[in-house]
Structure formats: structure tokens, C-alpha cells
């Protein structure tokens, strides 16, 4: 009887079996978001063109996952093997040009289709050219990459949905992107003065 009583007490003291909610559910939701982001990345060989080249209308959740993925990717891009991170002479001028486009579009100063098309073409070429050839520039390259990629995704999503680009209604934080573009330009100009590329 004593043994049976001890068994009963032990059974009462055992912790409850975890349910599917809580941390487990959060982990599963995180895994689903990661898979969506991975689909965005693998849709095209060029990561920041993933949404544009996929040719699919994205759900609100998938768009969020893609934008989150693009932000995280910036750090990975600049962390590539630095032995290959040569700098191309025109890197400074062409990066400053992309920064200028980004600011103008985000502020709603130039949002006509011709300018947006031009921006999409130039940013893709910029990414392909400087992914591994931005020298010692960290903030200049990474922050510019972050902004241009998010704007590019926004333009693509709007077009897939048959909507005009609206600078006041975007999935990204405009003030934050303008702030990191200031940091990018500041670093680039400082490095140019010191010939530090």
C-alpha cells in the first residue's frame, strides 16, 4: 500500500505534458516563416531579385517573410570571403547614384514608371557588379544594399497586385531606410577622402 501511495504521489508531482501551443507553436511558426523566406531566396540566382523573378503574387505573410529575409541577408553578403572583396574604381559614384535613387523614390519625388524601371535595372546591375567587389566598405555597401533591395521588392509586389507605388504606404520603414542611407553616404565619402577603399 505504501508503495502504491508513493507511486501516486510521484504521478501527481510529474510536470504536465507540453501541448502544441506556446514555445513549440512559436518554433513551428518561425520554421514556416523561414521556409517562406527560403523560397524567396531560391526563386532566383540573385537574392534581391527573388520576388521580381518569381513572377508570383505573394501573400501578405510571404511578403513579410521576404522583407525580413532581405534585411538579414545584408549582413551575410558583406561577410563573404574578404579575400575576394576587391573594389572597382567606379564603386563610389555608382553606389552614391543608387542612394540618390532610393531617397528620391522613398520620398515620393520620382515615382513614375520610367524612373522605377530605370531604378530596377540599375540596382540589379549594381548588385551583380559589387556583391564581392566593395572593398573595405561595410556600412556603405550593406546599408545601400538593404535599402535598394527592400524598395525593389515593394515595387515588384505593387506591380504584381496591379497597384501604383505609393511612398506613403509601404511594407518597409521609410524613416529607418533613410537613416541608414545617410550612414552609408557618410562612410563612403569618409573612405573616399582617406583613400581607404
PDB file of C-alpha atoms in Angstrom:
ATOM      1  CA  UNK A   1       0.000   0.000   0.000  1.00  0.00           C
ATOM      2  CA  UNK A   2       2.864   2.326   0.862  1.00  0.00           C
ATOM      3  CA  UNK A   3       4.482   1.575  -2.497  1.00  0.00           C
ATOM      4  CA  UNK A   4       1.215   2.324  -4.295  1.00  0.00           C
ATOM      5  CA  UNK A   5       0.881   5.592  -2.373  1.00  0.00           C
ATOM      6  CA  UNK A   6       4.385   6.643  -3.348  1.00  0.00           C
ATOM      7  CA  UNK A   7       3.639   5.874  -6.978  1.00  0.00           C
ATOM      8  CA  UNK A   8       0.514   8.014  -6.823  1.00  0.00           C
ATOM      9  CA  UNK A   9       2.457  10.905  -5.262  1.00  0.00           C
ATOM     10  CA  UNK A  10       5.117  10.658  -7.928  1.00  0.00           C
ATOM     11  CA  UNK A  11       2.465  10.720 -10.629  1.00  0.00           C
ATOM     12  CA  UNK A  12       0.985  13.876  -9.111  1.00  0.00           C
ATOM     13  CA  UNK A  13       4.399  15.542  -8.978  1.00  0.00           C
ATOM     14  CA  UNK A  14       5.220  14.882 -12.639  1.00  0.00           C
ATOM     15  CA  UNK A  15       5.041  18.000 -14.832  1.00  0.00           C
ATOM     16  CA  UNK A  16       2.236  18.185 -17.380  1.00  0.00           C
ATOM     17  CA  UNK A  17       2.951  17.018 -20.908  1.00  0.00           C
ATOM     18  CA  UNK A  18       3.768  20.004 -23.164  1.00  0.00           C
ATOM     19  CA  UNK A  19       0.987  20.959 -25.548  1.00  0.00           C
ATOM     20  CA  UNK A  20       1.287  22.102 -29.137  1.00  0.00           C
ATOM     21  CA  UNK A  21       0.931  25.736 -28.126  1.00  0.00           C
ATOM     22  CA  UNK A  22       3.490  28.052 -26.541  1.00  0.00           C
ATOM     23  CA  UNK A  23       7.172  27.727 -27.404  1.00  0.00           C
ATOM     24  CA  UNK A  24       6.619  24.707 -29.662  1.00  0.00           C
ATOM     25  CA  UNK A  25       3.995  26.558 -31.661  1.00  0.00           C
ATOM     26  CA  UNK A  26       6.230  29.607 -31.906  1.00  0.00           C
ATOM     27  CA  UNK A  27       9.091  27.438 -33.160  1.00  0.00           C
ATOM     28  CA  UNK A  28       6.872  25.929 -35.814  1.00  0.00           C
ATOM     29  CA  UNK A  29       5.657  29.354 -36.902  1.00  0.00           C
ATOM     30  CA  UNK A  30       9.271  30.515 -37.111  1.00  0.00           C
ATOM     31  CA  UNK A  31      10.162  27.483 -39.209  1.00  0.00           C
ATOM     32  CA  UNK A  32       7.277  28.214 -41.588  1.00  0.00           C
ATOM     33  CA  UNK A  33       8.468  31.828 -41.994  1.00  0.00           C
ATOM     34  CA  UNK A  34      11.999  30.588 -42.615  1.00  0.00           C
ATOM     35  CA  UNK A  35      10.745  28.245 -45.329  1.00  0.00           C
ATOM     36  CA  UNK A  36       8.830  31.070 -46.985  1.00  0.00           C
ATOM     37  CA  UNK A  37      11.910  33.272 -46.890  1.00  0.00           C
ATOM     38  CA  UNK A  38      13.997  30.452 -48.309  1.00  0.00           C
ATOM     39  CA  UNK A  39      11.558  30.143 -51.209  1.00  0.00           C
ATOM     40  CA  UNK A  40      12.045  33.843 -51.887  1.00  0.00           C
ATOM     41  CA  UNK A  41      15.805  33.402 -51.893  1.00  0.00           C
ATOM     42  CA  UNK A  42      15.834  30.350 -54.147  1.00  0.00           C
ATOM     43  CA  UNK A  43      13.401  31.759 -56.699  1.00  0.00           C
ATOM     44  CA  UNK A  44      16.300  33.476 -58.458  1.00  0.00           C
ATOM     45  CA  UNK A  45      20.103  33.209 -58.515  1.00  0.00           C
ATOM     46  CA  UNK A  46      20.248  36.878 -57.493  1.00  0.00           C
ATOM     47  CA  UNK A  47      18.859  37.099 -53.972  1.00  0.00           C
ATOM     48  CA  UNK A  48      17.453  40.610 -54.074  1.00  0.00           C
ATOM     49  CA  UNK A  49      15.575  39.880 -57.317  1.00  0.00           C
ATOM     50  CA  UNK A  50      13.800  36.881 -55.837  1.00  0.00           C
ATOM     51  CA  UNK A  51      10.301  38.376 -55.717  1.00  0.00           C
ATOM     52  CA  UNK A  52      10.670  40.093 -59.072  1.00  0.00           C
ATOM     53  CA  UNK A  53      11.808  36.974 -60.940  1.00  0.00           C
ATOM     54  CA  UNK A  54       9.481  34.548 -59.191  1.00  0.00           C
ATOM     55  CA  UNK A  55       6.525  36.024 -61.078  1.00  0.00           C
ATOM     56  CA  UNK A  56       4.074  35.063 -58.332  1.00  0.00           C
ATOM     57  CA  UNK A  57       1.584  37.168 -56.406  1.00  0.00           C
ATOM     58  CA  UNK A  58       2.795  36.992 -52.809  1.00  0.00           C
ATOM     59  CA  UNK A  59       0.577  36.783 -49.768  1.00  0.00           C
ATOM     60  CA  UNK A  60       0.942  39.391 -47.017  1.00  0.00           C
ATOM     61  CA  UNK A  61       2.696  36.827 -44.768  1.00  0.00           C
ATOM     62  CA  UNK A  62       5.101  35.766 -47.525  1.00  0.00           C
ATOM     63  CA  UNK A  63       5.937  39.386 -48.303  1.00  0.00           C
ATOM     64  CA  UNK A  64       6.740  39.941 -44.611  1.00  0.00           C
ATOM     65  CA  UNK A  65       8.974  36.877 -44.578  1.00  0.00           C
ATOM     66  CA  UNK A  66      10.783  38.051 -47.719  1.00  0.00           C
ATOM     67  CA  UNK A  67      11.406  41.533 -46.373  1.00  0.00           C
ATOM     68  CA  UNK A  68      12.688  40.086 -43.088  1.00  0.00           C
ATOM     69  CA  UNK A  69      14.931  37.742 -45.050  1.00  0.00           C
ATOM     70  CA  UNK A  70      16.341  40.593 -47.149  1.00  0.00           C
ATOM     71  CA  UNK A  71      17.253  42.556 -44.047  1.00  0.00           C
ATOM     72  CA  UNK A  72      19.065  39.570 -42.551  1.00  0.00           C
ATOM     73  CA  UNK A  73      20.833  38.846 -45.823  1.00  0.00           C
ATOM     74  CA  UNK A  74      22.673  42.176 -45.850  1.00  0.00           C
ATOM     75  CA  UNK A  75      24.992  41.065 -43.063  1.00  0.00           C
ATOM     76  CA  UNK A  76      25.664  37.753 -44.801  1.00  0.00           C
ATOM     77  CA  UNK A  77      26.528  39.433 -48.091  1.00  0.00           C
ATOM     78  CA  UNK A  78      29.240  41.629 -46.582  1.00  0.00           C
ATOM     79  CA  UNK A  79      30.558  38.741 -44.519  1.00  0.00           C
ATOM     80  CA  UNK A  80      31.673  36.902 -47.678  1.00  0.00           C
ATOM     81  CA  UNK A  81      35.310  35.923 -48.058  1.00  0.00           C
ATOM     82  CA  UNK A  82      37.188  39.229 -47.803  1.00  0.00           C
ATOM     83  CA  UNK A  83      39.991  37.908 -49.970  1.00  0.00           C
ATOM     84  CA  UNK A  84      37.559  38.323 -52.876  1.00  0.00           C
ATOM     85  CA  UNK A  85      36.300  41.731 -51.748  1.00  0.00           C
ATOM     86  CA  UNK A  86      38.187  43.793 -54.283  1.00  0.00           C
ATOM     87  CA  UNK A  87      36.965  47.276 -55.051  1.00  0.00           C
ATOM     88  CA  UNK A  88      36.014  48.529 -58.508  1.00  0.00           C
ATOM     89  CA  UNK A  89      37.089  52.155 -59.184  1.00  0.00           C
ATOM     90  CA  UNK A  90      33.555  53.320 -60.015  1.00  0.00           C
ATOM     91  CA  UNK A  91      32.060  51.741 -56.867  1.00  0.00           C
ATOM     92  CA  UNK A  92      31.790  55.090 -55.066  1.00  0.00           C
ATOM     93  CA  UNK A  93      29.997  57.007 -57.819  1.00  0.00           C
ATOM     94  CA  UNK A  94      27.623  54.189 -58.736  1.00  0.00           C
ATOM     95  CA  UNK A  95      26.733  53.464 -55.107  1.00  0.00           C
ATOM     96  CA  UNK A  96      26.014  57.141 -54.456  1.00  0.00           C
ATOM     97  CA  UNK A  97      23.785  57.090 -57.529  1.00  0.00           C
ATOM     98  CA  UNK A  98      21.777  54.163 -56.106  1.00  0.00           C
ATOM     99  CA  UNK A  99      21.473  56.038 -52.790  1.00  0.00           C
ATOM    100  CA  UNK A 100      20.127  59.070 -54.661  1.00  0.00           C
ATOM    101  CA  UNK A 101      17.531  56.918 -56.449  1.00  0.00           C
ATOM    102  CA  UNK A 102      16.465  55.307 -53.165  1.00  0.00           C
ATOM    103  CA  UNK A 103      15.932  58.619 -51.421  1.00  0.00           C
ATOM    104  CA  UNK A 104      14.026  60.135 -54.308  1.00  0.00           C
ATOM    105  CA  UNK A 105      11.691  57.149 -54.622  1.00  0.00           C
ATOM    106  CA  UNK A 106      11.090  56.781 -50.876  1.00  0.00           C
ATOM    107  CA  UNK A 107      10.283  60.474 -50.513  1.00  0.00           C
ATOM    108  CA  UNK A 108       7.803  60.233 -53.388  1.00  0.00           C
ATOM    109  CA  UNK A 109       9.743  62.725 -55.518  1.00  0.00           C
ATOM    110  CA  UNK A 110      10.145  60.420 -58.547  1.00  0.00           C
ATOM    111  CA  UNK A 111       7.716  57.522 -58.713  1.00  0.00           C
ATOM    112  CA  UNK A 112       6.770  57.468 -62.406  1.00  0.00           C
ATOM    113  CA  UNK A 113       7.054  54.089 -64.144  1.00  0.00           C
ATOM    114  CA  UNK A 114      10.017  55.125 -66.280  1.00  0.00           C
ATOM    115  CA  UNK A 115      12.085  56.091 -63.222  1.00  0.00           C
ATOM    116  CA  UNK A 116      11.081  52.950 -61.329  1.00  0.00           C
ATOM    117  CA  UNK A 117      12.055  50.780 -64.303  1.00  0.00           C
ATOM    118  CA  UNK A 118      15.378  52.576 -64.554  1.00  0.00           C
ATOM    119  CA  UNK A 119      15.974  52.068 -60.845  1.00  0.00           C
ATOM    120  CA  UNK A 120      15.198  48.358 -61.050  1.00  0.00           C
ATOM    121  CA  UNK A 121      17.643  47.912 -63.923  1.00  0.00           C
ATOM    122  CA  UNK A 122      20.416  49.915 -62.270  1.00  0.00           C
ATOM    123  CA  UNK A 123      20.082  48.342 -58.841  1.00  0.00           C
ATOM    124  CA  UNK A 124      20.282  44.824 -60.278  1.00  0.00           C
ATOM    125  CA  UNK A 125      23.399  45.722 -62.225  1.00  0.00           C
ATOM    126  CA  UNK A 126      24.872  47.392 -59.124  1.00  0.00           C
ATOM    127  CA  UNK A 127      24.258  44.298 -57.001  1.00  0.00           C
ATOM    128  CA  UNK A 128      25.737  41.922 -59.578  1.00  0.00           C
ATOM    129  CA  UNK A 129      28.799  44.114 -60.022  1.00  0.00           C
ATOM    130  CA  UNK A 130      29.646  44.886 -56.396  1.00  0.00           C
ATOM    131  CA  UNK A 131      28.475  41.881 -54.392  1.00  0.00           C
ATOM    132  CA  UNK A 132      32.098  40.817 -53.887  1.00  0.00           C
ATOM    133  CA  UNK A 133      33.882  43.953 -55.028  1.00  0.00           C
ATOM    134  CA  UNK A 134      33.046  46.655 -52.496  1.00  0.00           C
ATOM    135  CA  UNK A 135      36.483  46.726 -50.884  1.00  0.00           C
ATOM    136  CA  UNK A 136      36.552  47.552 -47.179  1.00  0.00           C
ATOM    137  CA  UNK A 137      33.223  49.374 -47.251  1.00  0.00           C
ATOM    138  CA  UNK A 138      30.828  47.831 -44.724  1.00  0.00           C
ATOM    139  CA  UNK A 139      28.072  50.352 -43.928  1.00  0.00           C
ATOM    140  CA  UNK A 140      28.312  51.975 -47.342  1.00  0.00           C
ATOM    141  CA  UNK A 141      27.642  48.735 -49.167  1.00  0.00           C
ATOM    142  CA  UNK A 142      25.432  46.879 -46.668  1.00  0.00           C
ATOM    143  CA  UNK A 143      23.101  49.785 -45.931  1.00  0.00           C
ATOM    144  CA  UNK A 144      22.723  50.661 -49.600  1.00  0.00           C
ATOM    145  CA  UNK A 145      22.057  47.007 -50.382  1.00  0.00           C
ATOM    146  CA  UNK A 146      19.425  46.820 -47.641  1.00  0.00           C
ATOM    147  CA  UNK A 147      17.526  49.876 -48.859  1.00  0.00           C
ATOM    148  CA  UNK A 148      17.618  49.182 -52.590  1.00  0.00           C
ATOM    149  CA  UNK A 149      16.531  45.564 -52.122  1.00  0.00           C
ATOM    150  CA  UNK A 150      13.514  46.472 -49.974  1.00  0.00           C
ATOM    151  CA  UNK A 151      12.407  49.205 -52.353  1.00  0.00           C
ATOM    152  CA  UNK A 152      12.802  46.794 -55.267  1.00  0.00           C
ATOM    153  CA  UNK A 153      10.606  44.223 -53.525  1.00  0.00           C
ATOM    154  CA  UNK A 154       7.979  46.877 -52.783  1.00  0.00           C
ATOM    155  CA  UNK A 155       7.852  47.975 -56.423  1.00  0.00           C
ATOM    156  CA  UNK A 156       7.556  44.355 -57.589  1.00  0.00           C
ATOM    157  CA  UNK A 157       4.783  43.497 -55.116  1.00  0.00           C
ATOM    158  CA  UNK A 158       2.800  46.603 -56.106  1.00  0.00           C
ATOM    159  CA  UNK A 159       3.065  45.700 -59.780  1.00  0.00           C
ATOM    160  CA  UNK A 160       2.077  42.078 -59.190  1.00  0.00           C
ATOM    161  CA  UNK A 161      -1.053  43.380 -57.465  1.00  0.00           C
ATOM    162  CA  UNK A 162      -1.776  45.955 -60.168  1.00  0.00           C
ATOM    163  CA  UNK A 163      -1.109  48.853 -57.796  1.00  0.00           C
ATOM    164  CA  UNK A 164       0.922  52.016 -58.260  1.00  0.00           C
ATOM    165  CA  UNK A 165       3.921  52.529 -55.996  1.00  0.00           C
ATOM    166  CA  UNK A 166       2.886  54.742 -53.075  1.00  0.00           C
ATOM    167  CA  UNK A 167       5.737  56.148 -50.982  1.00  0.00           C
ATOM    168  CA  UNK A 168       3.397  56.638 -48.019  1.00  0.00           C
ATOM    169  CA  UNK A 169       2.154  53.031 -47.943  1.00  0.00           C
ATOM    170  CA  UNK A 170       4.992  50.513 -47.897  1.00  0.00           C
ATOM    171  CA  UNK A 171       5.949  47.349 -46.005  1.00  0.00           C
ATOM    172  CA  UNK A 172       9.302  48.837 -45.035  1.00  0.00           C
ATOM    173  CA  UNK A 173      10.096  51.578 -42.517  1.00  0.00           C
ATOM    174  CA  UNK A 174      10.895  54.621 -44.629  1.00  0.00           C
ATOM    175  CA  UNK A 175      12.499  56.686 -41.873  1.00  0.00           C
ATOM    176  CA  UNK A 176      14.783  53.823 -40.923  1.00  0.00           C
ATOM    177  CA  UNK A 177      15.929  53.277 -44.503  1.00  0.00           C
ATOM    178  CA  UNK A 178      16.585  56.996 -44.993  1.00  0.00           C
ATOM    179  CA  UNK A 179      18.650  56.962 -41.809  1.00  0.00           C
ATOM    180  CA  UNK A 180      20.839  54.036 -42.878  1.00  0.00           C
ATOM    181  CA  UNK A 181      21.334  55.616 -46.294  1.00  0.00           C
ATOM    182  CA  UNK A 182      22.744  58.688 -44.512  1.00  0.00           C
ATOM    183  CA  UNK A 183      25.187  56.388 -42.722  1.00  0.00           C
ATOM    184  CA  UNK A 184      26.076  54.712 -45.996  1.00  0.00           C
ATOM    185  CA  UNK A 185      26.820  58.019 -47.721  1.00  0.00           C
ATOM    186  CA  UNK A 186      28.797  59.276 -44.739  1.00  0.00           C
ATOM    187  CA  UNK A 187      31.022  56.205 -44.695  1.00  0.00           C
ATOM    188  CA  UNK A 188      31.559  56.232 -48.449  1.00  0.00           C
ATOM    189  CA  UNK A 189      32.577  59.899 -48.511  1.00  0.00           C
ATOM    190  CA  UNK A 190      34.852  59.428 -45.495  1.00  0.00           C
ATOM    191  CA  UNK A 191      36.576  56.447 -47.102  1.00  0.00           C
ATOM    192  CA  UNK A 192      36.997  58.358 -50.348  1.00  0.00           C
ATOM    193  CA  UNK A 193      38.695  61.256 -48.535  1.00  0.00           C
ATOM    194  CA  UNK A 194      41.091  58.840 -46.830  1.00  0.00           C
ATOM    195  CA  UNK A 195      41.541  56.701 -49.936  1.00  0.00           C
ATOM    196  CA  UNK A 196      40.605  53.794 -47.677  1.00  0.00           C
ATOM    197  CA  UNK A 197      38.754  51.503 -50.080  1.00  0.00           C
TER     198      UNK A 197
END
